[in-house]
Short mmCIF file of C-alpha atoms in Angstrom, two decimals:
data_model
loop_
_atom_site.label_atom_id
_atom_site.label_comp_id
_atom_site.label_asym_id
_atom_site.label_seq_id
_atom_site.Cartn_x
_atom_site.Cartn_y
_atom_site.Cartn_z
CA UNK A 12 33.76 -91.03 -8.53
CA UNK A 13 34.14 -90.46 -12.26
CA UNK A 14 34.32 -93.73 -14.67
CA UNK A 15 36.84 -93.92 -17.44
CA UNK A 16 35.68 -93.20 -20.91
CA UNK A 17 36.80 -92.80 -24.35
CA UNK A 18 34.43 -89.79 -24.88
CA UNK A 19 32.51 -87.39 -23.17
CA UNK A 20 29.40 -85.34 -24.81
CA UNK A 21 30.10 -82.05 -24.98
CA UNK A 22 27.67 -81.03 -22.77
CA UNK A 23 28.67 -82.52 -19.77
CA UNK A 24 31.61 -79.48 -19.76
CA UNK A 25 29.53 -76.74 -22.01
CA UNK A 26 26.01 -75.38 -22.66
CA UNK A 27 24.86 -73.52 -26.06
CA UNK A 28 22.68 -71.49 -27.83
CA UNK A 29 22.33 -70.82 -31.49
CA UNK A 30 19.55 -68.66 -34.12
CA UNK A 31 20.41 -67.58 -37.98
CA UNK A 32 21.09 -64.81 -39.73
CA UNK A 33 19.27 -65.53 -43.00
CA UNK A 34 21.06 -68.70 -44.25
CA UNK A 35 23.67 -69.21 -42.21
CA UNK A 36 23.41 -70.54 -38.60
CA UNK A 37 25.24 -69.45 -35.33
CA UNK A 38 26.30 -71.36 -32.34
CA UNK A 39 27.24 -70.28 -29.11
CA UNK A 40 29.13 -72.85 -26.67
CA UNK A 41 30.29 -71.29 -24.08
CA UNK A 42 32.31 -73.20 -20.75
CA UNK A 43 30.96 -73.85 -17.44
CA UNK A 44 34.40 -73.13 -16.43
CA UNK A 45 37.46 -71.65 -17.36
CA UNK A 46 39.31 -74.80 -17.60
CA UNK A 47 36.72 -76.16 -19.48
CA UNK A 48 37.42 -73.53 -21.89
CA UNK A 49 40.91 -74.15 -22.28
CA UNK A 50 40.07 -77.62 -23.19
CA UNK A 51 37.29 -76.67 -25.80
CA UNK A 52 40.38 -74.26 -27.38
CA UNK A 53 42.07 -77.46 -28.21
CA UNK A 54 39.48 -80.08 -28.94
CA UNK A 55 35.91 -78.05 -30.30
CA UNK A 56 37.73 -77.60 -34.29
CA UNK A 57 36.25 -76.00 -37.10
CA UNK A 58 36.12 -79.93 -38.16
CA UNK A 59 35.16 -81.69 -35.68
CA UNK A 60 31.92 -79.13 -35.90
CA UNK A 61 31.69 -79.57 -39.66
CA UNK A 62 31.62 -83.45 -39.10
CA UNK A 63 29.24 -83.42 -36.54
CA UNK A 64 26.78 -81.21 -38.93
CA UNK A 65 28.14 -82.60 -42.45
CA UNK A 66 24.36 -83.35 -43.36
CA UNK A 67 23.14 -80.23 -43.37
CA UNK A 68 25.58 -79.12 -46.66
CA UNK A 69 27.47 -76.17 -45.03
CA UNK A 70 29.77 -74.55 -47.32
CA UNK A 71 32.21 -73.13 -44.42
CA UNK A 72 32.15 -73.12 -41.11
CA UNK A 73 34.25 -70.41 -38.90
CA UNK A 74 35.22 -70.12 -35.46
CA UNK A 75 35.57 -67.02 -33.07
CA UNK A 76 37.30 -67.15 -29.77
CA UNK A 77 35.24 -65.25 -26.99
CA UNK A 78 38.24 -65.19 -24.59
CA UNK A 79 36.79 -62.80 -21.96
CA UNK A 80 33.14 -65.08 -21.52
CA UNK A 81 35.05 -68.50 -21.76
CA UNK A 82 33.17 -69.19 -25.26
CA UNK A 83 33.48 -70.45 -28.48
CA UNK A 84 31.18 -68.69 -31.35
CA UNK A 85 30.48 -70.77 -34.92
CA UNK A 86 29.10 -69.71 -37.88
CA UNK A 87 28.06 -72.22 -40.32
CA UNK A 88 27.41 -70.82 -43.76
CA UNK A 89 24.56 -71.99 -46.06
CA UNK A 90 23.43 -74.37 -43.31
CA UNK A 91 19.76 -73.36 -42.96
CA UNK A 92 18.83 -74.60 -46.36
CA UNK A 93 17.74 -71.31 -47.63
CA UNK A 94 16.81 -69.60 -44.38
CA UNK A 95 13.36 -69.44 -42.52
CA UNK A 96 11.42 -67.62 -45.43
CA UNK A 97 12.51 -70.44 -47.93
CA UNK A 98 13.62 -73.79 -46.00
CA UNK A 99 11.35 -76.71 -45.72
CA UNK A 100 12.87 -78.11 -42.67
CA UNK A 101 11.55 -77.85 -39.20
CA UNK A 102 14.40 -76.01 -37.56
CA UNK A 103 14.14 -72.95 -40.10
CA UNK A 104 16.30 -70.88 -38.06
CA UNK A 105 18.62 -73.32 -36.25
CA UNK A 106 17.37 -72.87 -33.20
CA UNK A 107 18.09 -76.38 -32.40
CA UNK A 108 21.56 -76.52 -33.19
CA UNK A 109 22.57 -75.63 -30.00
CA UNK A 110 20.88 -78.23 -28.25
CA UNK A 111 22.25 -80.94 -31.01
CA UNK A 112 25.89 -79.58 -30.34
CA UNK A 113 25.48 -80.78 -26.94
CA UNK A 114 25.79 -84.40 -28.01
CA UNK A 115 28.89 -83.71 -30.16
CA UNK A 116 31.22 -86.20 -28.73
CA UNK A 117 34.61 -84.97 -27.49
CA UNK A 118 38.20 -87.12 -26.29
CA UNK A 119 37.54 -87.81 -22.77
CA UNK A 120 39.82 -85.91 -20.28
CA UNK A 121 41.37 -87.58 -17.37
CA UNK A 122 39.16 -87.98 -14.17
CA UNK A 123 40.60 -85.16 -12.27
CA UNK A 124 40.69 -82.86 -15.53
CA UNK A 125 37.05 -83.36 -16.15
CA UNK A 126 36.32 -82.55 -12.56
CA UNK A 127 37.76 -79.47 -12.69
CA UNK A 128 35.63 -78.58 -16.02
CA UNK A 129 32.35 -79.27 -14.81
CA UNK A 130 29.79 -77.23 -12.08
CA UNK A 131 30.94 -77.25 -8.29
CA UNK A 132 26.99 -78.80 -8.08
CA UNK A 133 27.76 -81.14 -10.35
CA UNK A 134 28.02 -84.71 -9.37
CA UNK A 135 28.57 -88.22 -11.30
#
């Protein structure tokens, strides 16, 4: 049985990947199912993403709709500090972006919604 919360990570409902493209960085979140989707459509923003990632100094952030794969596709501009020839920072190339979105924290569905956006092999 699920427990009532005011929040759930983002991960429980998604999984991502991410790399750069010279300065900028690209994340990939993409449902484990298609309701899951639908409820990343309302609640994964442009700003809740650019809050979540506000210290690395992005100067835009978009989002693409991936409709047919159940996924969501940002681009954050100027986020890699330079890019991997120039940046000082460990993650060079964002790679680890995709793992940190997991953690960005999301309004909690209801019980039975949040059952229906997880695995079948999931369990709580």
């Amino acid at each position: 049985m699920l427990k009532l919360q005011q929040s759930i990570a983002l991960g429980l409902i998604a999984h991502a990947r991410s790399g750069d493209k010279g300065n900028h960085a690209n994340i990939c979140v993409v449902a484990y199912t298609h309701p899951g989707y639908e409820f990343l459509l309302r609640e994964l923003t442009v700003e809740r993403v650019a809050e979540f990632f506000s210290g690395l100094g992005c100067s835009r952030i978009e989002r693409f709709e991936l409709g047919m794969v159940d996924a969501l596709n940002f681009v954050l501009h100027d986020a890699l500090a330079g890019g991997a020839s120039k940046s000082l920072r460990t993650d060079t190339q964002g790679k680890l972006l995709g793992t940190a979105i997991l953690d960005l924290p999301l309004p909690a569905p209801t019980d039975s919604a949040l059952a229906e956006m997880m695995p079948d092999d999931w369990y709580l």
